[in-house]
Short mmCIF file of C-alpha atoms and ligand atoms in Angstrom, two decimals:
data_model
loop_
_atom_site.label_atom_id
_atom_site.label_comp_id
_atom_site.label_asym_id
_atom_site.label_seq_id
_atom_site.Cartn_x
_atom_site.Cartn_y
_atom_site.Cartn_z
CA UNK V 21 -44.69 -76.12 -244.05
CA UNK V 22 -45.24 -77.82 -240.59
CA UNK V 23 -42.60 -76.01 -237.95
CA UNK V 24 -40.89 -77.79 -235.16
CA UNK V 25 -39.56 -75.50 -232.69
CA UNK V 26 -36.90 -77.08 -230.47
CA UNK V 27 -35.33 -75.99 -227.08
CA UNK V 28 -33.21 -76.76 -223.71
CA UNK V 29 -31.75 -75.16 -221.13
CA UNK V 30 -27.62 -74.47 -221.56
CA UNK V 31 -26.08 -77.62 -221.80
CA UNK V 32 -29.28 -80.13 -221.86
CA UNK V 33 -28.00 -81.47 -225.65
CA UNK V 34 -30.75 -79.59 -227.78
CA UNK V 35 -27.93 -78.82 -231.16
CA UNK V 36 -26.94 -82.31 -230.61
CA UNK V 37 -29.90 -83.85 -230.59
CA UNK V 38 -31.12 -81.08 -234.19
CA UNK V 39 -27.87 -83.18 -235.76
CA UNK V 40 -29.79 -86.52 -234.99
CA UNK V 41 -32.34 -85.03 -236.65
CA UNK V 42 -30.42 -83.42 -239.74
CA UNK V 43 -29.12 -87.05 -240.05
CA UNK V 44 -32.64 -87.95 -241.42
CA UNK V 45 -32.81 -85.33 -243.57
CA UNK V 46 -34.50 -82.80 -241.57
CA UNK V 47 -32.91 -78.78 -242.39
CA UNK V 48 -32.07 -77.35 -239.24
CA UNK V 49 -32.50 -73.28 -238.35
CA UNK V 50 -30.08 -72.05 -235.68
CA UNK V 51 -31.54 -69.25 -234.57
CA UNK V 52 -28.66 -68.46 -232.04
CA UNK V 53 -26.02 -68.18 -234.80
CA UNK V 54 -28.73 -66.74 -237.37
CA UNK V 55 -29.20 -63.90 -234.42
CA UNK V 56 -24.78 -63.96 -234.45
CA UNK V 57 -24.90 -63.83 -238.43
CA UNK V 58 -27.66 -60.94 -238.76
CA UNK V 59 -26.24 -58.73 -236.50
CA UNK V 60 -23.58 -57.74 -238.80
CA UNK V 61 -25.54 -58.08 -242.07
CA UNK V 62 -29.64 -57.56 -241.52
CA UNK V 63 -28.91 -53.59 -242.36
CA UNK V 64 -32.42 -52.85 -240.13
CA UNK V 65 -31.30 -54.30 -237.27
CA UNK V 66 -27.73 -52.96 -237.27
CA UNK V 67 -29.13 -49.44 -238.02
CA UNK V 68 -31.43 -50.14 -234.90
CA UNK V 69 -28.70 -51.18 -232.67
CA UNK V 70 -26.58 -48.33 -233.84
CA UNK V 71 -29.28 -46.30 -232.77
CA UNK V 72 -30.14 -47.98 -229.36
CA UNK V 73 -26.09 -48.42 -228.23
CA UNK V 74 -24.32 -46.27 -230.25
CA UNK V 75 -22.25 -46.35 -233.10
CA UNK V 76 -19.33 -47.37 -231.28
CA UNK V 77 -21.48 -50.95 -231.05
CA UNK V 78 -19.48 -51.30 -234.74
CA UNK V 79 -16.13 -51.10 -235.71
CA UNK V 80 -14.81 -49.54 -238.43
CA UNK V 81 -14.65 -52.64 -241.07
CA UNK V 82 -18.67 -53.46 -239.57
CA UNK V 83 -18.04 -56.06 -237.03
CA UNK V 84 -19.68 -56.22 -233.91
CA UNK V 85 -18.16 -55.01 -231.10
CA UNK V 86 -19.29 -57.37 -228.95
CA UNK V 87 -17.26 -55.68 -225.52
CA UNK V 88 -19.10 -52.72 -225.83
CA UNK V 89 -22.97 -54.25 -226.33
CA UNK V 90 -22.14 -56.90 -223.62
CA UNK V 91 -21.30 -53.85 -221.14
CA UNK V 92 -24.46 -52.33 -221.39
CA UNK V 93 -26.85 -55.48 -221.39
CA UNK V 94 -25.06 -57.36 -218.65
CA UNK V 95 -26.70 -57.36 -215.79
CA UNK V 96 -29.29 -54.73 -217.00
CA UNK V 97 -32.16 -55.91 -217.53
CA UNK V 98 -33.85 -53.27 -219.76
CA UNK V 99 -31.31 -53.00 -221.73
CA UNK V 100 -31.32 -56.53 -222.16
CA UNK V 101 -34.96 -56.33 -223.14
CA UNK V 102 -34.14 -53.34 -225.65
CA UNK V 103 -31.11 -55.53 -227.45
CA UNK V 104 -33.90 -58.68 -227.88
CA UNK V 105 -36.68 -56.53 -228.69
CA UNK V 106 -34.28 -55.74 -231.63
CA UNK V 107 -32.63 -59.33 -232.62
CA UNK V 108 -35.89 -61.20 -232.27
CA UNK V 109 -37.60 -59.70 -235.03
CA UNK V 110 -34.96 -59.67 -237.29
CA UNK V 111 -34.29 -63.56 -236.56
CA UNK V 112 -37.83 -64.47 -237.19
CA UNK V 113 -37.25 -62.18 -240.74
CA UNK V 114 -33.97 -64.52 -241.17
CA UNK V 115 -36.32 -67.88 -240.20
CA UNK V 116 -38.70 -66.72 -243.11
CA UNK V 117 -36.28 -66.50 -245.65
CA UNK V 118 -34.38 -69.72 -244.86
CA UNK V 119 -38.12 -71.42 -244.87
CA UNK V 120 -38.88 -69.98 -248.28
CA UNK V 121 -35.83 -71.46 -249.85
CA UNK V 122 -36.47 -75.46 -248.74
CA UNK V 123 -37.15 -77.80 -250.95
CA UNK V 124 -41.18 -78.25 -250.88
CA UNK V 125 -40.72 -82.32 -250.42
CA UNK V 126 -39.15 -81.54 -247.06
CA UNK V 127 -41.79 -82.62 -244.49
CA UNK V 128 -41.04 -80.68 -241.65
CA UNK V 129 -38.10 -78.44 -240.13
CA UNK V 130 -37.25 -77.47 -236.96
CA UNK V 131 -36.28 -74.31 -235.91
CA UNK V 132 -33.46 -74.32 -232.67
CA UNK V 133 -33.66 -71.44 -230.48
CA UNK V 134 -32.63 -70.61 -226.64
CA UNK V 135 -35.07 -68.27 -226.07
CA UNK V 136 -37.95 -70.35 -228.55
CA UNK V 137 -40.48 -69.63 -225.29
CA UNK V 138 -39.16 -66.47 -224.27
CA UNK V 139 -39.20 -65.07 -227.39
CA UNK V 140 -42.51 -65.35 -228.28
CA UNK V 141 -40.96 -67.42 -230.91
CA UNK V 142 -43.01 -70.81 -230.15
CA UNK V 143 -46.05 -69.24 -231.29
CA UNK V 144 -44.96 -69.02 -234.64
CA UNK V 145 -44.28 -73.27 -235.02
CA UNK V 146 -46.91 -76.21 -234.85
CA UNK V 147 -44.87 -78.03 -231.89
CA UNK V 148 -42.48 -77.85 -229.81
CA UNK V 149 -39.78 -80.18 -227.89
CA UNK V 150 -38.24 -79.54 -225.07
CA UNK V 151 -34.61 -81.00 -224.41
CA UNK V 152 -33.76 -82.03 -220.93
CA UNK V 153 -31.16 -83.53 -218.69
CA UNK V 154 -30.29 -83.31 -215.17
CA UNK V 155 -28.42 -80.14 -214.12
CA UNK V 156 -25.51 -82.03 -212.94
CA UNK V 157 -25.26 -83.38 -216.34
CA UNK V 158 -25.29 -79.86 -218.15
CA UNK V 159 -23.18 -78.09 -215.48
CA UNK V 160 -20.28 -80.63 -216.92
CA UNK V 161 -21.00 -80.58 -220.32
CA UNK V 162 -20.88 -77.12 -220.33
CA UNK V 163 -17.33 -76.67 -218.10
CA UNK V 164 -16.24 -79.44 -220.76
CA UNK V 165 -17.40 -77.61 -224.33
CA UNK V 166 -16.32 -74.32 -223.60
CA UNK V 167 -13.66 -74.30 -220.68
CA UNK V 168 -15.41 -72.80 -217.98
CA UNK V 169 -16.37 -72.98 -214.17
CA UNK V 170 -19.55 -74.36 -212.61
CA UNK V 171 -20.37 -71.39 -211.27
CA UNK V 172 -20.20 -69.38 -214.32
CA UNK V 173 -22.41 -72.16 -216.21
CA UNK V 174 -24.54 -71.65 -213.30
CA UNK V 175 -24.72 -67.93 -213.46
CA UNK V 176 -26.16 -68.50 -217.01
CA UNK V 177 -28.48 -71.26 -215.65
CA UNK V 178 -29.94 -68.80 -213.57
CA UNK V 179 -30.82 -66.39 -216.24
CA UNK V 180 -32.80 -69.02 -218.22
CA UNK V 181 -36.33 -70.20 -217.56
CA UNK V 182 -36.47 -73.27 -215.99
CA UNK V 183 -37.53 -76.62 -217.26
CA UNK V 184 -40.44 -76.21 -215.12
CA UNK V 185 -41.72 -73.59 -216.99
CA UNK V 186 -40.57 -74.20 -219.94
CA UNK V 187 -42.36 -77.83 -219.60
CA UNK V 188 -45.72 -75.91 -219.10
CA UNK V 189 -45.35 -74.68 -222.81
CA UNK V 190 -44.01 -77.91 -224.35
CA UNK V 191 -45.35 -80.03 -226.61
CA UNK V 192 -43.16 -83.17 -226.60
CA UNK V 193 -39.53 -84.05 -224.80
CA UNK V 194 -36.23 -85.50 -225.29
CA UNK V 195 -34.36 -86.94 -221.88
CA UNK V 196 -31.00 -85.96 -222.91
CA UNK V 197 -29.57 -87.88 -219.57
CA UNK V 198 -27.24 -90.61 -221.19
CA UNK V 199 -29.56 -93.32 -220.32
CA UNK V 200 -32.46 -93.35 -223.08
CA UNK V 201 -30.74 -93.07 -226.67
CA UNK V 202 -31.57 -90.33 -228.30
CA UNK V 203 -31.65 -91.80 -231.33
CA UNK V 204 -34.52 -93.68 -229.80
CA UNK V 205 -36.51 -90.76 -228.95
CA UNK V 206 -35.58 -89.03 -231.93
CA UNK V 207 -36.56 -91.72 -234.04
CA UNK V 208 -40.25 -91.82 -232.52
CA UNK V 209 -40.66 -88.27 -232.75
CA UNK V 210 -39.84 -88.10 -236.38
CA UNK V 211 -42.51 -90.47 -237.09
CA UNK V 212 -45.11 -88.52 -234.78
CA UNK V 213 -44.26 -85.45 -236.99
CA UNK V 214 -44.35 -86.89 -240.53
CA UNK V 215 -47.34 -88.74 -240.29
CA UNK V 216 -49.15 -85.11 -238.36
CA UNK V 217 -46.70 -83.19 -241.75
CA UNK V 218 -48.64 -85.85 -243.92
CA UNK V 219 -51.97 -85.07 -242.25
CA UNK V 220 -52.00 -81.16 -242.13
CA UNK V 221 -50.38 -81.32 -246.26
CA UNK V 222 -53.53 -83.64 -246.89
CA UNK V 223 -55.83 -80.74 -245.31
CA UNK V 224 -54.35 -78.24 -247.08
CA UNK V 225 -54.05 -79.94 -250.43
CA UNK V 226 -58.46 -80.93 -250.01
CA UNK V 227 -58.84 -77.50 -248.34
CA UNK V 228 -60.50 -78.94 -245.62
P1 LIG L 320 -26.11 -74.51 -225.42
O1 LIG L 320 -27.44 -74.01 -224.98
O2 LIG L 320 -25.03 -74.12 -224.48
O3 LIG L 320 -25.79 -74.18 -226.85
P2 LIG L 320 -26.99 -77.21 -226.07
O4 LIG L 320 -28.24 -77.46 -225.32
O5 LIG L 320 -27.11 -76.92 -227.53
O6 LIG L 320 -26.12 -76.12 -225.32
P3 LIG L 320 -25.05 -79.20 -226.86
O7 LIG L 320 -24.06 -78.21 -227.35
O8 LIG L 320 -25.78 -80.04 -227.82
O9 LIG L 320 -26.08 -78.49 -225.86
O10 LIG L 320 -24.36 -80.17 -225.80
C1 LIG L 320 -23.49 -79.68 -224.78
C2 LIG L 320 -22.26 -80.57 -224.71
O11 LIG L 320 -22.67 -81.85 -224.21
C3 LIG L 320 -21.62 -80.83 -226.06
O12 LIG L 320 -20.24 -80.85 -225.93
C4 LIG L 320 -22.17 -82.20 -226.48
O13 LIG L 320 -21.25 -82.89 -227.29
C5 LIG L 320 -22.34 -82.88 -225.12
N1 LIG L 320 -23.47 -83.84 -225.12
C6 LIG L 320 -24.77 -83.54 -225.40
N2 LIG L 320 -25.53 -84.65 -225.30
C7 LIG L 320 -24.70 -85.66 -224.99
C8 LIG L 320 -24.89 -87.06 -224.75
N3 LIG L 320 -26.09 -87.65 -224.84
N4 LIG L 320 -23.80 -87.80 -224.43
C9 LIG L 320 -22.59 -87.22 -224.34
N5 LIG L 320 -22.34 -85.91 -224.53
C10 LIG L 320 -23.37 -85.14 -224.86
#
């Protein structure tokens, strides 16, 4: 099936915009709360983080214990890398399962990640969009959704790519900045994919 990967920095609008395009039918994977989800219940991956952090990185009754891994990997960047090294894998596991269970008249889905270009996780879609908005715009957002100060949405800022780079590996974009509708955008996109969804089923269908 033909894979959309979509991203954005913190804040740029990226889930909001995947509910546009759930609105037209389109199933959505969240790989940030599949990576949540799996961490208690993908038994590899909790066996490996047992094994990397401890087995104080559980509690008794199997949840997280979220204190604990966020003490090591914070500010540490190896440890970082050893915690993603972990997740990604099992999240990409989690994206082929969801896949294999959608209906086989869905044209296209998209796949909402973070980290889609850090990851390594763009290389395993047919295109990706980037979601962006000026920084302004996603410091408030962010302060607004979940309560906090600039400076701490700007300490995650600063651990993310930026849109520069993350521009270099795009395939298509979505100005999140209030003044273009999304819908709009959205709308165009959808058409772009389902008539390349339509094209690439053709090929496969004529083995071409
Ligand atoms: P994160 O990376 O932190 O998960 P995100 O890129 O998924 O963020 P959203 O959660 O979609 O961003 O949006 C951040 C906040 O901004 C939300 O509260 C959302 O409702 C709001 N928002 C997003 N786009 C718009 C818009 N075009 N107009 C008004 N508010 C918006």
């Amino acid at each position: 099936m033909y894979k959309v990967g979509i991203t954005g920095g913190i804040g740029s609008g990226k889930t909001t915009v995947c509910k546009v395009f759930e609105v037209l039918g389109i199933p959505v994977f969240y790989a940030d709360t599949a990576a949540k989800e799996i961490m208690v219940t993908d038994a590899l991956l909790v066996d490996g983080i047992k094994k990397a952090f401890g087995k104080e990185s559980y509690f008794e009754d199997g949840k997280l214990n979220n204190k604990h891994i966020a003490g090591i990997v914070f500010n540490n960047e190896a440890e970082l890398a050893k915690l993603n090294a972990l997740v990604h894998p099992a999240v990409f596991r989690a994206f082929d399962t969801w896949e294999a269970q959608i209906d086989a008249n869905v044209p296209y889905t998209l796949k909402e990640a973070a980290l889609l270009f850090e990851s390594g996780s763009y290389k395993m879609t047919d295109a990706t969009i980037l979601v962006t908005a000026p920084t302004d715009t996603r410091i408030k957002r962010v302060m607004q959704r979940d309560n906090v100060t600039a400076e701490q949405v700007k300490a995650r800022m600063d651990k993310q790519l930026s849109d520069e780079e993350k521009s270099k590996l795009a395939n298509y974009f979505i100005h999140n900045d209030e003044k273009i509708s999304i819908i709009e955008q959205v709308l165009a996109l959808h058409k772009t994919f389902l008539n390349t969804a339509k094209q690439e089923h053709y090929l496969a269908a004529k083995k071409i």
